[in-house]
Amino acid sequence: MIDILDLHKDSIISRTYGIKQVLEQLKTDNFDISSASVLDIFAGDGSYCSFMLGDVAKDIDCISTSEEDLKNVCRLMPNAITILGDSFEVIEQIEKRYDIIFCDNPQGILPNGRSEYFDLLNKIPDRLNTGGYFIHNVNVLPYNYDKNSLWSNIRDKFYKTNAENLNLEYVKQFHIEQMSSLGLKTDYVKLIPREKVNSKVYLYFLLYKGL
């Protein structure tokens, strides 16, 4: 199944709209999140979306590069296990599997030279339980975007097309094929609006349900 959750152009997307829609989808699937283990790859200080997962999951492992941020994670989510370090390096060391992997990835070029979630996808299949969920950000319409920038070049190379204004159907099919090639077969993939600029949704959660 492939699906897109659409919104009227004048509707408002709140800070927690996307993650609430993710949780609603899990309820629709009759998924028992109260017994689920979660890996939060870019937890930050936990205040944006992470806490909403931590509040309902059995346990959550949170990765952040900031000690201060992780202190706040512990205040918000007493059940959290915190891991200090670069997400791209830490995940290489993780051997356990999770029911939900949440990747609230930043945009642009990161301090370590990586971009968005691109170099993380091949780490997911071996760390996701059968029937588990993987969620990450997809920026389909970057704003203040320099088409001649390094970020633009990396995006074009990754998506194998001009990534200035990505077609949603292309995004879904691209990721289905990409994850399948990495060993993750999906029951469905759903695009959930996350953030808007100038009445246009530019950022989506891409939600995968594995088989």
PDB file of N, CA and C in Angstrom, residues 5-13 138-143 164-166 168 192-204:
ATOM      1  N   LEU A   5      -0.770  11.498   2.941  1.00  0.00           N
ATOM      2  CA  LEU A   5      -1.706  12.256   3.740  1.00  0.00           C
ATOM      3  C   LEU A   5      -1.618  13.701   3.288  1.00  0.00           C
ATOM      4  N   ASP A   6      -2.711  14.264   2.786  1.00  0.00           N
ATOM      5  CA  ASP A   6      -2.698  15.600   2.204  1.00  0.00           C
ATOM      6  C   ASP A   6      -3.385  16.584   3.137  1.00  0.00           C
ATOM      7  N   LEU A   7      -3.076  17.867   2.959  1.00  0.00           N
ATOM      8  CA  LEU A   7      -3.659  18.933   3.753  1.00  0.00           C
ATOM      9  C   LEU A   7      -4.051  20.086   2.842  1.00  0.00           C
ATOM     10  N   HIS A   8      -5.088  20.823   3.244  1.00  0.00           N
ATOM     11  CA  HIS A   8      -5.449  22.043   2.545  1.00  0.00           C
ATOM     12  C   HIS A   8      -4.318  23.048   2.711  1.00  0.00           C
ATOM     13  N   LYS A   9      -4.066  23.863   1.698  1.00  0.00           N
ATOM     14  CA  LYS A   9      -2.911  24.766   1.723  1.00  0.00           C
ATOM     15  C   LYS A   9      -2.974  25.777   2.861  1.00  0.00           C
ATOM     16  N   ASP A  10      -4.180  26.082   3.343  1.00  0.00           N
ATOM     17  CA  ASP A  10      -4.309  27.074   4.410  1.00  0.00           C
ATOM     18  C   ASP A  10      -4.345  26.447   5.800  1.00  0.00           C
ATOM     19  N   SER A  11      -4.305  25.137   5.866  1.00  0.00           N
ATOM     20  CA  SER A  11      -4.342  24.481   7.168  1.00  0.00           C
ATOM     21  C   SER A  11      -3.020  24.700   7.898  1.00  0.00           C
ATOM     22  N   ILE A  12      -3.075  24.598   9.199  1.00  0.00           N
ATOM     23  CA  ILE A  12      -1.901  24.819  10.032  1.00  0.00           C
ATOM     24  C   ILE A  12      -1.341  23.486  10.497  1.00  0.00           C
ATOM     25  N   ILE A  13      -0.034  23.342  10.394  1.00  0.00           N
ATOM     26  CA  ILE A  13       0.632  22.156  10.906  1.00  0.00           C
ATOM     27  C   ILE A  13       1.332  22.549  12.188  1.00  0.00           C
ATOM     28  N   VAL A 138      11.819  13.793   5.110  1.00  0.00           N
ATOM     29  CA  VAL A 138      12.140  13.984   3.695  1.00  0.00           C
ATOM     30  C   VAL A 138      11.798  15.421   3.322  1.00  0.00           C
ATOM     31  N   ASN A 139      12.779  16.141   2.834  1.00  0.00           N
ATOM     32  CA  ASN A 139      12.580  17.527   2.407  1.00  0.00           C
ATOM     33  C   ASN A 139      12.344  17.528   0.897  1.00  0.00           C
ATOM     34  N   VAL A 140      11.099  17.748   0.499  1.00  0.00           N
ATOM     35  CA  VAL A 140      10.771  17.680  -0.930  1.00  0.00           C
ATOM     36  C   VAL A 140      10.875  19.030  -1.623  1.00  0.00           C
ATOM     37  N   LEU A 141      10.908  20.116  -0.834  1.00  0.00           N
ATOM     38  CA  LEU A 141      10.910  21.453  -1.420  1.00  0.00           C
ATOM     39  C   LEU A 141      11.755  22.385  -0.550  1.00  0.00           C
ATOM     40  N   PRO A 142      13.084  22.227  -0.581  1.00  0.00           N
ATOM     41  CA  PRO A 142      13.943  23.051   0.281  1.00  0.00           C
ATOM     42  C   PRO A 142      13.751  24.549   0.001  1.00  0.00           C
ATOM     43  N   TYR A 143      13.696  25.319   1.083  1.00  0.00           N
ATOM     44  CA  TYR A 143      13.561  26.768   0.903  1.00  0.00           C
ATOM     45  C   TYR A 143      14.917  27.440   1.098  1.00  0.00           C
ATOM     46  N   GLU A 164      15.299  19.766  -6.367  1.00  0.00           N
ATOM     47  CA  GLU A 164      14.842  21.085  -5.924  1.00  0.00           C
ATOM     48  C   GLU A 164      13.362  21.070  -5.549  1.00  0.00           C
ATOM     49  N   ASN A 165      12.570  20.262  -6.258  1.00  0.00           N
ATOM     50  CA  ASN A 165      11.132  20.168  -6.009  1.00  0.00           C
ATOM     51  C   ASN A 165      10.699  18.745  -6.350  1.00  0.00           C
ATOM     52  N   LEU A 166      10.773  17.871  -5.354  1.00  0.00           N
ATOM     53  CA  LEU A 166      10.575  16.444  -5.592  1.00  0.00           C
ATOM     54  C   LEU A 166       9.100  16.068  -5.670  1.00  0.00           C
ATOM     55  N   LEU A 168       6.042  13.720  -5.051  1.00  0.00           N
ATOM     56  CA  LEU A 168       5.781  12.838  -3.921  1.00  0.00           C
ATOM     57  C   LEU A 168       5.727  11.366  -4.318  1.00  0.00           C
ATOM     58  N   ILE A 192       3.706  11.775   5.535  1.00  0.00           N
ATOM     59  CA  ILE A 192       2.914  12.531   6.503  1.00  0.00           C
ATOM     60  C   ILE A 192       3.466  13.952   6.595  1.00  0.00           C
ATOM     61  N   PRO A 193       2.660  14.978   6.297  1.00  0.00           N
ATOM     62  CA  PRO A 193       3.144  16.360   6.374  1.00  0.00           C
ATOM     63  C   PRO A 193       3.739  16.685   7.737  1.00  0.00           C
ATOM     64  N   ARG A 194       4.841  17.419   7.694  1.00  0.00           N
ATOM     65  CA  ARG A 194       5.583  17.736   8.917  1.00  0.00           C
ATOM     66  C   ARG A 194       5.696  19.244   9.157  1.00  0.00           C
ATOM     67  N   GLU A 195       6.140  19.985   8.149  1.00  0.00           N
ATOM     68  CA  GLU A 195       6.314  21.432   8.305  1.00  0.00           C
ATOM     69  C   GLU A 195       5.966  22.130   6.995  1.00  0.00           C
ATOM     70  N   LYS A 196       5.532  23.406   7.138  1.00  0.00           N
ATOM     71  CA  LYS A 196       5.148  24.207   5.980  1.00  0.00           C
ATOM     72  C   LYS A 196       5.925  25.518   5.940  1.00  0.00           C
ATOM     73  N   VAL A 197       6.131  26.016   4.724  1.00  0.00           N
ATOM     74  CA  VAL A 197       6.691  27.345   4.492  1.00  0.00           C
ATOM     75  C   VAL A 197       5.902  27.966   3.351  1.00  0.00           C
ATOM     76  N   ASN A 198       5.435  29.195   3.557  1.00  0.00           N
ATOM     77  CA  ASN A 198       4.660  29.892   2.517  1.00  0.00           C
ATOM     78  C   ASN A 198       3.497  29.035   2.004  1.00  0.00           C
ATOM     79  N   SER A 199       2.762  28.435   2.935  1.00  0.00           N
ATOM     80  CA  SER A 199       1.565  27.641   2.656  1.00  0.00           C
ATOM     81  C   SER A 199       1.846  26.337   1.905  1.00  0.00           C
ATOM     82  N   LYS A 200       3.119  25.974   1.793  1.00  0.00           N
ATOM     83  CA  LYS A 200       3.461  24.730   1.109  1.00  0.00           C
ATOM     84  C   LYS A 200       4.172  23.784   2.071  1.00  0.00           C
ATOM     85  N   VAL A 201       3.765  22.525   2.038  1.00  0.00           N
ATOM     86  CA  VAL A 201       4.458  21.522   2.838  1.00  0.00           C
ATOM     87  C   VAL A 201       5.789  21.219   2.158  1.00  0.00           C
ATOM     88  N   TYR A 202       6.871  21.466   2.877  1.00  0.00           N
ATOM     89  CA  TYR A 202       8.193  21.173   2.318  1.00  0.00           C
ATOM     90  C   TYR A 202       8.839  19.962   2.980  1.00  0.00           C
ATOM     91  N   LEU A 203       8.403  19.667   4.221  1.00  0.00           N
ATOM     92  CA  LEU A 203       9.011  18.581   4.977  1.00  0.00           C
ATOM     93  C   LEU A 203       7.955  17.555   5.370  1.00  0.00           C
ATOM     94  N   TYR A 204       8.251  16.299   5.103  1.00  0.00           N
ATOM     95  CA  TYR A 204       7.351  15.194   5.421  1.00  0.00           C
ATOM     96  C   TYR A 204       8.071  14.183   6.307  1.00  0.00           C
TER      97      TYR A 204
END
